[in-house]
Short mmCIF file of C-alpha atoms in Angstrom, two decimals:
data_model
loop_
_atom_site.label_atom_id
_atom_site.label_comp_id
_atom_site.label_asym_id
_atom_site.label_seq_id
_atom_site.Cartn_x
_atom_site.Cartn_y
_atom_site.Cartn_z
CA MET A 1 -0.03 -0.30 0.05
CA LYS A 2 2.98 2.46 0.76
CA PHE A 3 4.03 1.91 -2.34
CA PHE A 4 1.06 2.77 -4.40
CA VAL A 5 0.74 5.58 -2.38
CA ILE A 6 4.53 6.80 -3.25
CA PHE A 7 3.95 5.91 -6.71
CA CYS A 8 0.77 7.74 -7.24
CA PHE A 9 2.34 10.76 -5.72
CA VAL A 10 5.53 10.40 -7.87
CA ALA A 11 3.43 10.15 -11.25
CA LEU A 12 0.97 13.14 -9.61
CA ILE A 13 4.43 15.58 -9.41
CA SER A 14 5.70 14.13 -12.33
CA ALA A 15 2.72 15.30 -14.76
CA THR A 16 2.57 18.57 -13.20
CA LEU A 17 6.13 19.42 -13.95
CA THR A 18 5.34 18.03 -17.15
CA ALA A 19 2.29 20.07 -17.99
CA ASN A 20 4.42 23.53 -16.57
CA SER A 21 7.51 23.05 -18.93
CA LEU A 22 4.78 22.29 -21.73
CA ALA A 23 3.01 25.59 -20.84
CA PHE A 24 5.91 27.25 -20.37
CA LYS A 25 7.84 26.21 -23.69
CA THR A 26 4.17 27.71 -25.06
CA THR A 27 4.54 30.93 -24.04
CA ALA A 28 7.79 31.12 -24.64
CA ILE A 29 7.23 30.09 -27.99
CA ASN A 30 4.61 32.51 -28.88
CA PHE A 31 6.56 35.42 -27.04
CA ALA A 32 9.21 35.04 -29.58
CA ASP A 33 7.40 35.00 -32.16
CA ASP A 34 5.78 39.05 -31.63
CA GLU A 35 7.25 41.58 -32.96
CA ILE A 36 8.43 44.26 -30.50
CA SER A 37 8.82 47.73 -31.96
CA GLY A 38 11.09 50.50 -32.76
CA LYS A 39 10.26 52.27 -30.29
CA GLU A 40 10.36 49.43 -27.38
CA LEU A 41 13.48 48.15 -28.48
CA PHE A 42 14.74 51.91 -27.94
CA LYS A 43 13.16 51.88 -24.74
CA ASN A 44 14.50 48.56 -23.53
CA ASN A 45 17.70 49.21 -24.27
CA CYS A 46 18.40 52.93 -25.18
CA ALA A 47 16.31 54.66 -23.12
CA ARG A 48 18.69 55.09 -20.34
CA CYS A 49 21.33 56.97 -21.53
CA HIS A 50 19.40 58.51 -24.48
CA GLY A 51 16.14 58.97 -22.48
CA ALA A 52 12.75 58.10 -23.17
CA ASP A 53 12.39 60.79 -26.30
CA GLY A 54 16.05 60.70 -27.28
CA THR A 55 16.77 63.93 -25.59
CA GLY A 56 19.76 62.63 -23.84
CA GLY A 57 20.86 62.51 -20.02
CA LYS A 58 24.11 60.11 -19.56
CA GLY A 59 24.38 59.63 -23.67
CA PRO A 60 23.89 62.19 -26.11
CA ASN A 61 20.49 64.17 -27.60
CA LEU A 62 19.43 62.30 -30.56
CA THR A 63 16.95 64.64 -31.54
CA THR A 64 19.29 67.72 -32.27
CA GLU A 65 19.58 68.67 -36.34
CA LYS A 66 23.44 68.19 -36.19
CA LYS A 67 23.01 64.39 -34.79
CA GLN A 68 19.81 64.15 -37.00
CA ALA A 69 22.05 65.00 -40.15
CA LYS A 70 24.49 62.03 -39.44
CA TRP A 71 21.98 59.47 -41.03
CA LYS A 72 19.42 62.51 -42.77
CA ASP A 73 20.81 60.30 -46.51
CA SER A 74 21.47 56.60 -45.18
CA ASP A 75 20.50 54.20 -42.46
CA GLU A 76 24.27 53.44 -42.71
CA LYS A 77 25.80 55.38 -39.91
CA LEU A 78 23.24 55.06 -37.58
CA ILE A 79 22.98 51.23 -37.67
CA ALA A 80 26.70 50.76 -37.66
CA LYS A 81 26.56 52.78 -34.05
CA ILE A 82 24.24 50.70 -32.56
CA ALA A 83 25.78 47.29 -33.93
CA LYS A 84 29.28 48.33 -33.18
CA GLY A 85 28.90 50.75 -30.43
CA ALA A 86 31.25 53.87 -29.72
CA PHE A 87 32.38 56.39 -26.80
CA GLY A 88 31.37 54.31 -24.00
CA MET A 89 28.22 53.57 -26.01
CA PRO A 90 27.69 49.60 -25.67
CA ALA A 91 27.90 47.87 -28.69
CA PHE A 92 23.98 46.15 -29.72
CA GLY A 93 25.36 43.97 -32.31
CA ASP A 94 25.55 40.52 -30.42
CA LYS A 95 22.73 40.77 -27.83
CA LEU A 96 19.93 42.20 -31.12
CA LYS A 97 19.08 40.68 -34.21
CA PRO A 98 19.61 43.16 -37.61
CA GLU A 99 16.10 43.62 -37.91
CA GLU A 100 15.72 44.84 -34.31
CA ILE A 101 18.45 47.12 -34.49
CA GLN A 102 16.95 48.50 -37.78
CA ALA A 103 14.22 49.11 -35.36
CA ILE A 104 15.79 51.30 -33.83
CA SER A 105 17.55 52.73 -36.48
CA ASP A 106 13.78 53.35 -37.96
CA TYR A 107 12.38 54.88 -34.51
CA VAL A 108 15.39 57.21 -34.12
CA ARG A 109 14.85 58.98 -37.02
CA THR A 110 11.60 60.01 -36.46
CA PHE A 111 12.86 62.27 -33.52
CA GLN A 112 11.87 65.94 -34.20
CA PRO A 113 14.54 68.39 -33.05
CA PRO A 114 13.36 70.26 -29.99
CA PRO A 115 11.26 73.95 -30.89
CA ALA A 116 13.52 76.85 -31.22
CA LYS A 117 13.09 79.52 -28.15
#
């Protein structure tokens, strides 16, 4: 009888763990399939230094005309800066996928210079 009770207890725990791990895997797969916007990627990776709106802080202000002019004609310089980092900025090329870096670049290019005073 003790063996039967122990067997049932182990079987119940095993079934519960299996069900929980399957639910976790399903959640992880669904999460990985969701696209994250450039704005969300910027918020999660860049805002702590560049500010939530790109106006700077620890990192430079990305909304100025001078900064925006650097990548006005092409994403190439901005994408390279995000991927490789520079001057204290970490490289994100190993952390983010190319399409995520592109999404951040696209979002940064939407920043508008602050209004003239």
